[in-house]
Amino acid sequence: MLFAATLCVPAPAYATTCEDLYVPVTVALLPQTMHGRLCAPAGATTVAVLIPGGTYNASYWDIGYIPETRSFRLAMNQAGIATLALDRLGTGQSSKPLSTLLSASVQATAAHQVVQAVRPRFAKVVIGGHSIGSAMAMIEAGRYRDVDGVLVTGMTHRMNLVSVIPTLAGMHPAALDPALPGRDAGYLTTDAGTRYTAFHTPGPYNDGAIAYDESTKDVFAATEAVDSLTLTTVVTPASQQITAPVLLVVGNDPNFCGLLGSDCSSPEALRASEAPFFGTPNLQTYILTGYGHAIDYAPNAPLYFGVVGNWLKTLP
């Protein structure tokens, strides 16, 4: 069952209806609710179900700072594609269970229940993610094989631990952060003033973008990182079971590219580096140059949005 509050928002190319969905899901035999913001242009037949990364929530997909440049949601809606931006369990308006109940696999199972709930409304359902949200998207797609495409952003199957470990070490319990009430000590978030270094470098520093990122920051459970970043135990076996087309997009991401990460020197090199980890032969890759991990914040993000929109429209 879906519970929705509807708000109509005009878009330049399509009349777009946005709804707040509250989808009942089950986690460890316990009832929970996963919130998502569904924005559907008139006549849309494809929906992208979007999972944000660690310390982000649904707002990552609809950035309010200069949205005509940075809002993935707006770009897709203007192209006639519906979006359902999720709050992972523990974040945003979704239920906030004990952090120890959460993992990437659990979040993937919850996302699967959302996919099943919205599928009757659309001819095609694509699942996508950013960072650990991409791990969850790949687990969902490989385990359940119920989507028509998989969008992976801000993540590859090889990590640069030299960069990732300091980023994780720079987190603190969300229980100590007055801006994020109601979380137990197993939920983590970023220290004040660290988001540019952690998620945006080597992109240009933009005061407004970083301020928006700080104002909308959220949490992730430490247990989510265990199976989303231990790639060989959960993510890789799942991605090797994916049969749907995959589009993988990264920036010049120090967390996943470079000496210890994947070869991001060109789209062709990235595809060669990543292809062995996917079951599908239909793998496309794209590199958004000039920015780091959180590519939706890039000044040139519309280039990547355009690639995604074209890919979605050509899915079989």
CSV table of N, CA and C in Angstrom, one decimal, residues 121-225:
chain,number,residue,atom,x,y,z
A,121,ARG,N,2.7,1.2,-11.8
A,121,ARG,CA,2.4,2.5,-12.3
A,121,ARG,C,3.3,2.8,-13.6
A,122,PHE,N,4.3,2.0,-13.8
A,122,PHE,CA,5.3,2.4,-14.9
A,122,PHE,C,5.6,1.2,-15.7
A,123,ALA,N,5.9,1.4,-17.0
A,123,ALA,CA,6.3,0.3,-17.9
A,123,ALA,C,7.7,-0.2,-17.6
A,124,LYS,N,8.6,0.8,-17.2
A,124,LYS,CA,10.0,0.5,-16.9
A,124,LYS,C,10.4,1.1,-15.6
A,125,VAL,N,11.1,0.3,-14.8
A,125,VAL,CA,11.6,0.7,-13.5
A,125,VAL,C,13.1,0.5,-13.5
A,126,VAL,N,13.8,1.6,-13.3
A,126,VAL,CA,15.3,1.5,-13.2
A,126,VAL,C,15.7,1.9,-11.7
A,127,ILE,N,16.7,1.2,-11.2
A,127,ILE,CA,17.1,1.5,-9.9
A,127,ILE,C,18.5,2.1,-10.0
A,128,GLY,N,18.7,3.2,-9.2
A,128,GLY,CA,20.0,3.9,-9.3
A,128,GLY,C,20.5,4.2,-7.9
A,129,GLY,N,21.7,4.6,-7.8
A,129,GLY,CA,22.3,4.9,-6.5
A,129,GLY,C,23.5,5.8,-6.6
A,130,HIS,N,23.9,6.4,-5.5
A,130,HIS,CA,25.1,7.2,-5.4
A,130,HIS,C,25.9,6.6,-4.2
A,131,SER,N,27.2,6.3,-4.5
A,131,SER,CA,28.1,5.8,-3.4
A,131,SER,C,27.6,4.5,-2.8
A,132,ILE,N,27.4,4.4,-1.5
A,132,ILE,CA,26.9,3.2,-0.9
A,132,ILE,C,25.5,2.9,-1.4
A,133,GLY,N,24.8,4.0,-1.8
A,133,GLY,CA,23.5,3.7,-2.4
A,133,GLY,C,23.6,3.0,-3.7
A,134,SER,N,24.7,3.1,-4.4
A,134,SER,CA,25.0,2.3,-5.6
A,134,SER,C,25.2,0.8,-5.3
A,135,ALA,N,25.9,0.6,-4.2
A,135,ALA,CA,26.1,-0.8,-3.7
A,135,ALA,C,24.7,-1.4,-3.4
A,136,MET,N,23.8,-0.6,-2.8
A,136,MET,CA,22.5,-1.1,-2.5
A,136,MET,C,21.7,-1.4,-3.8
A,137,ALA,N,21.8,-0.5,-4.8
A,137,ALA,CA,21.1,-0.7,-6.0
A,137,ALA,C,21.6,-1.9,-6.7
A,138,MET,N,22.9,-2.2,-6.7
A,138,MET,CA,23.5,-3.4,-7.4
A,138,MET,C,23.0,-4.6,-6.7
A,139,ILE,N,23.0,-4.6,-5.3
A,139,ILE,CA,22.5,-5.8,-4.6
A,139,ILE,C,21.1,-6.1,-5.0
A,140,GLU,N,20.2,-5.0,-5.0
A,140,GLU,CA,18.8,-5.2,-5.3
A,140,GLU,C,18.7,-5.8,-6.7
A,141,ALA,N,19.4,-5.2,-7.7
A,141,ALA,CA,19.2,-5.6,-9.1
A,141,ALA,C,19.7,-7.0,-9.3
A,142,GLY,N,20.8,-7.4,-8.7
A,142,GLY,CA,21.4,-8.7,-8.8
A,142,GLY,C,20.6,-9.8,-8.1
A,143,ARG,N,20.1,-9.4,-6.9
A,143,ARG,CA,19.4,-10.4,-6.1
A,143,ARG,C,18.0,-10.7,-6.6
A,144,TYR,N,17.3,-9.6,-7.0
A,144,TYR,CA,15.9,-9.8,-7.4
A,144,TYR,C,15.6,-9.7,-8.9
A,145,ARG,N,16.5,-9.1,-9.7
A,145,ARG,CA,16.3,-9.1,-11.1
A,145,ARG,C,14.9,-8.6,-11.5
A,146,ASP,N,14.5,-7.5,-10.9
A,146,ASP,CA,13.2,-7.0,-11.1
A,146,ASP,C,13.2,-5.6,-11.7
A,147,VAL,N,14.3,-5.1,-12.2
A,147,VAL,CA,14.4,-3.8,-12.8
A,147,VAL,C,14.9,-3.9,-14.3
A,148,ASP,N,14.6,-2.8,-15.0
A,148,ASP,CA,15.0,-2.7,-16.4
A,148,ASP,C,16.3,-2.1,-16.7
A,149,GLY,N,16.9,-1.6,-15.7
A,149,GLY,CA,18.3,-0.9,-15.8
A,149,GLY,C,18.8,-0.6,-14.4
A,150,VAL,N,20.1,-0.4,-14.4
A,150,VAL,CA,20.8,0.0,-13.1
A,150,VAL,C,21.7,1.1,-13.4
A,151,LEU,N,21.5,2.2,-12.6
A,151,LEU,CA,22.4,3.4,-12.7
A,151,LEU,C,23.3,3.4,-11.5
A,152,VAL,N,24.6,3.3,-11.7
A,152,VAL,CA,25.6,3.3,-10.6
A,152,VAL,C,26.4,4.6,-10.7
A,153,THR,N,26.4,5.5,-9.7
A,153,THR,CA,27.1,6.7,-9.7
A,153,THR,C,28.0,6.8,-8.4
A,154,GLY,N,29.1,7.4,-8.5
A,154,GLY,CA,30.0,7.6,-7.4
A,154,GLY,C,30.5,6.4,-6.7
A,155,MET,N,30.7,5.3,-7.5
A,155,MET,CA,31.2,4.0,-6.9
A,155,MET,C,31.7,3.1,-8.0
A,156,THR,N,32.8,2.5,-7.7
A,156,THR,CA,33.3,1.4,-8.6
A,156,THR,C,33.6,0.2,-7.7
A,157,HIS,N,34.0,-0.9,-8.3
A,157,HIS,CA,34.3,-2.1,-7.5
A,157,HIS,C,35.7,-2.1,-6.9
A,158,ARG,N,36.5,-1.1,-7.2
A,158,ARG,CA,37.8,-1.0,-6.6
A,158,ARG,C,37.9,0.3,-5.8
A,159,MET,N,38.2,0.3,-4.5
A,159,MET,CA,38.3,1.5,-3.7
A,159,MET,C,39.8,1.9,-3.5
A,160,ASN,N,39.9,3.2,-3.4
A,160,ASN,CA,41.2,3.7,-3.0
A,160,ASN,C,41.2,3.9,-1.5
A,161,LEU,N,41.6,2.9,-0.7
A,161,LEU,CA,41.5,2.9,0.7
A,161,LEU,C,42.3,4.1,1.3
A,162,VAL,N,43.3,4.6,0.6
A,162,VAL,CA,44.1,5.7,1.1
A,162,VAL,C,43.2,6.9,1.3
A,163,SER,N,42.2,7.0,0.5
A,163,SER,CA,41.3,8.2,0.6
A,163,SER,C,40.1,7.8,1.4
A,164,VAL,N,39.5,6.6,1.2
A,164,VAL,CA,38.3,6.2,1.9
A,164,VAL,C,38.5,6.1,3.4
A,165,ILE,N,39.5,5.5,3.9
A,165,ILE,CA,39.7,5.3,5.3
A,165,ILE,C,39.7,6.6,6.1
A,166,PRO,N,40.5,7.7,5.6
A,166,PRO,CA,40.4,9.0,6.3
A,166,PRO,C,39.0,9.6,6.3
A,167,THR,N,38.3,9.4,5.2
A,167,THR,CA,36.9,9.9,5.2
A,167,THR,C,36.1,9.3,6.2
A,168,LEU,N,36.1,8.0,6.3
A,168,LEU,CA,35.3,7.3,7.4
A,168,LEU,C,35.8,7.6,8.8
A,169,ALA,N,37.1,7.8,8.9
A,169,ALA,CA,37.6,8.1,10.2
A,169,ALA,C,37.2,9.5,10.7
A,170,GLY,N,36.8,10.4,9.7
A,170,GLY,CA,36.4,11.7,10.0
A,170,GLY,C,34.9,11.9,10.4
A,171,MET,N,34.3,10.7,10.6
A,171,MET,CA,32.9,10.7,11.0
A,171,MET,C,32.8,10.8,12.6
A,172,HIS,N,31.6,11.2,13.1
A,172,HIS,CA,31.3,11.1,14.5
A,172,HIS,C,29.9,10.6,14.7
A,173,PRO,N,29.6,10.1,15.9
A,173,PRO,CA,28.2,9.6,16.1
A,173,PRO,C,27.2,10.7,16.0
A,174,ALA,N,26.1,10.4,15.2
A,174,ALA,CA,25.1,11.4,15.0
A,174,ALA,C,24.4,11.8,16.3
A,175,ALA,N,24.5,10.9,17.3
A,175,ALA,CA,23.8,11.2,18.6
A,175,ALA,C,24.5,12.5,19.2
A,176,LEU,N,25.7,12.8,18.8
A,176,LEU,CA,26.4,14.0,19.4
A,176,LEU,C,26.1,15.2,18.5
A,177,ASP,N,25.3,15.1,17.5
A,177,ASP,CA,25.0,16.2,16.6
A,177,ASP,C,23.6,16.7,16.8
A,178,PRO,N,23.4,17.9,17.4
A,178,PRO,CA,22.1,18.4,17.6
A,178,PRO,C,21.2,18.6,16.4
A,179,ALA,N,21.8,18.7,15.2
A,179,ALA,CA,21.1,18.8,14.0
A,179,ALA,C,20.4,17.5,13.5
A,180,LEU,N,20.8,16.4,14.2
A,180,LEU,CA,20.4,15.1,13.7
A,180,LEU,C,19.8,14.3,14.9
A,181,PRO,N,18.7,14.7,15.5
A,181,PRO,CA,18.2,14.0,16.7
A,181,PRO,C,17.6,12.7,16.4
A,182,GLY,N,17.5,11.9,17.4
A,182,GLY,CA,16.8,10.6,17.3
A,182,GLY,C,17.5,9.5,16.8
A,183,ARG,N,18.8,9.6,16.7
A,183,ARG,CA,19.7,8.5,16.2
A,183,ARG,C,20.5,7.9,17.3
A,184,ASP,N,20.7,6.6,17.3
A,184,ASP,CA,21.6,6.0,18.3
A,184,ASP,C,23.1,6.1,17.9
A,185,ALA,N,24.0,5.7,18.8
A,185,ALA,CA,25.4,6.0,18.6
A,185,ALA,C,26.0,5.2,17.4
A,186,GLY,N,25.2,4.3,16.8
A,186,GLY,CA,25.7,3.5,15.6
A,186,GLY,C,25.5,4.3,14.3
A,187,TYR,N,24.7,5.4,14.4
A,187,TYR,CA,24.6,6.2,13.2
A,187,TYR,C,25.7,7.2,13.2
A,188,LEU,N,26.3,7.5,12.0
A,188,LEU,CA,27.5,8.4,11.9
A,188,LEU,C,27.1,9.5,10.9
A,189,THR,N,27.8,10.6,11.1
A,189,THR,CA,27.7,11.7,10.2
A,189,THR,C,29.1,12.4,10.1
A,190,THR,N,29.2,13.4,9.3
A,190,THR,CA,30.4,14.1,9.1
A,190,THR,C,30.6,15.2,10.1
A,191,ASP,N,31.9,15.5,10.4
A,191,ASP,CA,32.2,16.6,11.2
A,191,ASP,C,32.0,17.9,10.5
A,192,ALA,N,31.7,19.0,11.2
A,192,ALA,CA,31.4,20.3,10.5
A,192,ALA,C,32.6,20.7,9.7
A,193,GLY,N,32.4,21.2,8.5
A,193,GLY,CA,33.4,21.7,7.7
A,193,GLY,C,34.3,20.7,6.9
A,194,THR,N,33.8,19.5,6.9
A,194,THR,CA,34.7,18.4,6.3
A,194,THR,C,34.1,17.9,5.0
A,195,ARG,N,32.9,18.4,4.6
A,195,ARG,CA,32.2,17.8,3.4
A,195,ARG,C,32.9,18.1,2.1
A,196,TYR,N,33.5,19.3,2.0
A,196,TYR,CA,34.2,19.6,0.7
A,196,TYR,C,35.3,18.6,0.5
A,197,THR,N,36.2,18.4,1.5
A,197,THR,CA,37.3,17.5,1.3
A,197,THR,C,36.8,16.1,1.1
A,198,ALA,N,35.8,15.7,1.9
A,198,ALA,CA,35.4,14.3,1.8
A,198,ALA,C,34.7,13.9,0.5
A,199,PHE,N,33.9,14.9,0.0
A,199,PHE,CA,33.0,14.5,-1.1
A,199,PHE,C,33.1,15.3,-2.4
A,200,HIS,N,33.7,16.5,-2.4
A,200,HIS,CA,33.7,17.4,-3.5
A,200,HIS,C,35.1,17.6,-4.2
A,201,THR,N,36.1,17.5,-3.4
A,201,THR,CA,37.5,17.7,-4.1
A,201,THR,C,37.7,16.6,-5.1
A,202,PRO,N,38.3,16.9,-6.2
A,202,PRO,CA,39.0,18.1,-6.7
A,202,PRO,C,38.2,19.1,-7.4
A,203,GLY,N,36.9,19.1,-7.1
A,203,GLY,CA,36.0,20.1,-7.8
A,203,GLY,C,36.2,21.5,-7.2
A,204,PRO,N,35.8,22.5,-7.9
A,204,PRO,CA,35.9,23.9,-7.4
A,204,PRO,C,35.1,24.1,-6.2
A,205,TYR,N,35.6,24.9,-5.2
A,205,TYR,CA,34.8,25.2,-4.0
A,205,TYR,C,33.8,26.2,-4.3
A,206,ASN,N,32.6,26.0,-3.9
A,206,ASN,CA,31.5,26.9,-4.1
A,206,ASN,C,30.7,27.1,-2.8
A,207,ASP,N,30.8,28.3,-2.3
A,207,ASP,CA,30.2,28.5,-0.9
A,207,ASP,C,28.8,28.1,-0.8
A,208,GLY,N,28.0,28.4,-1.8
A,208,GLY,CA,26.6,28.1,-1.8
A,208,GLY,C,26.3,26.6,-1.8
A,209,ALA,N,27.0,25.9,-2.7
A,209,ALA,CA,26.8,24.5,-2.8
A,209,ALA,C,27.2,23.7,-1.6
A,210,ILE,N,28.4,24.1,-1.0
A,210,ILE,CA,28.8,23.5,0.2
A,210,ILE,C,27.9,23.8,1.4
A,211,ALA,N,27.4,25.0,1.5
A,211,ALA,CA,26.5,25.4,2.5
A,211,ALA,C,25.2,24.5,2.4
A,212,TYR,N,24.7,24.3,1.2
A,212,TYR,CA,23.5,23.5,1.0
A,212,TYR,C,23.8,22.1,1.4
A,213,ASP,N,24.9,21.6,1.0
A,213,ASP,CA,25.3,20.2,1.4
A,213,ASP,C,25.4,20.1,2.9
A,214,GLU,N,26.0,21.0,3.6
A,214,GLU,CA,26.0,21.0,5.1
A,214,GLU,C,24.7,21.0,5.7
A,215,SER,N,23.8,21.8,5.1
A,215,SER,CA,22.4,22.0,5.7
A,215,SER,C,21.5,20.8,5.5
A,216,THR,N,21.8,20.0,4.6
A,216,THR,CA,21.0,18.8,4.3
A,216,THR,C,21.7,17.5,4.7
A,217,LYS,N,22.8,17.6,5.3
A,217,LYS,CA,23.5,16.3,5.6
A,217,LYS,C,22.7,15.4,6.5
A,218,ASP,N,22.9,14.1,6.4
A,218,ASP,CA,22.2,13.1,7.1
A,218,ASP,C,23.2,12.1,7.7
A,219,VAL,N,22.8,10.9,7.8
A,219,VAL,CA,23.6,9.9,8.5
A,219,VAL,C,23.7,8.6,7.7
A,220,PHE,N,24.5,7.7,8.2
A,220,PHE,CA,24.5,6.3,7.7
A,220,PHE,C,24.9,5.5,8.9
A,221,ALA,N,24.4,4.2,8.9
A,221,ALA,CA,24.7,3.3,10.0
A,221,ALA,C,26.1,2.7,9.7
A,222,ALA,N,26.9,2.6,10.7
A,222,ALA,CA,28.2,1.9,10.5
A,222,ALA,C,28.1,0.5,9.9
A,223,THR,N,27.0,-0.2,10.3
A,223,THR,CA,26.8,-1.5,9.7
A,223,THR,C,26.5,-1.5,8.3
A,224,GLU,N,26.0,-0.4,7.7
A,224,GLU,CA,25.8,-0.3,6.3
A,224,GLU,C,27.1,-0.3,5.5
A,225,ALA,N,28.1,0.3,6.1
A,225,ALA,CA,29.4,0.4,5.5
A,225,ALA,C,30.1,-1.0,5.4
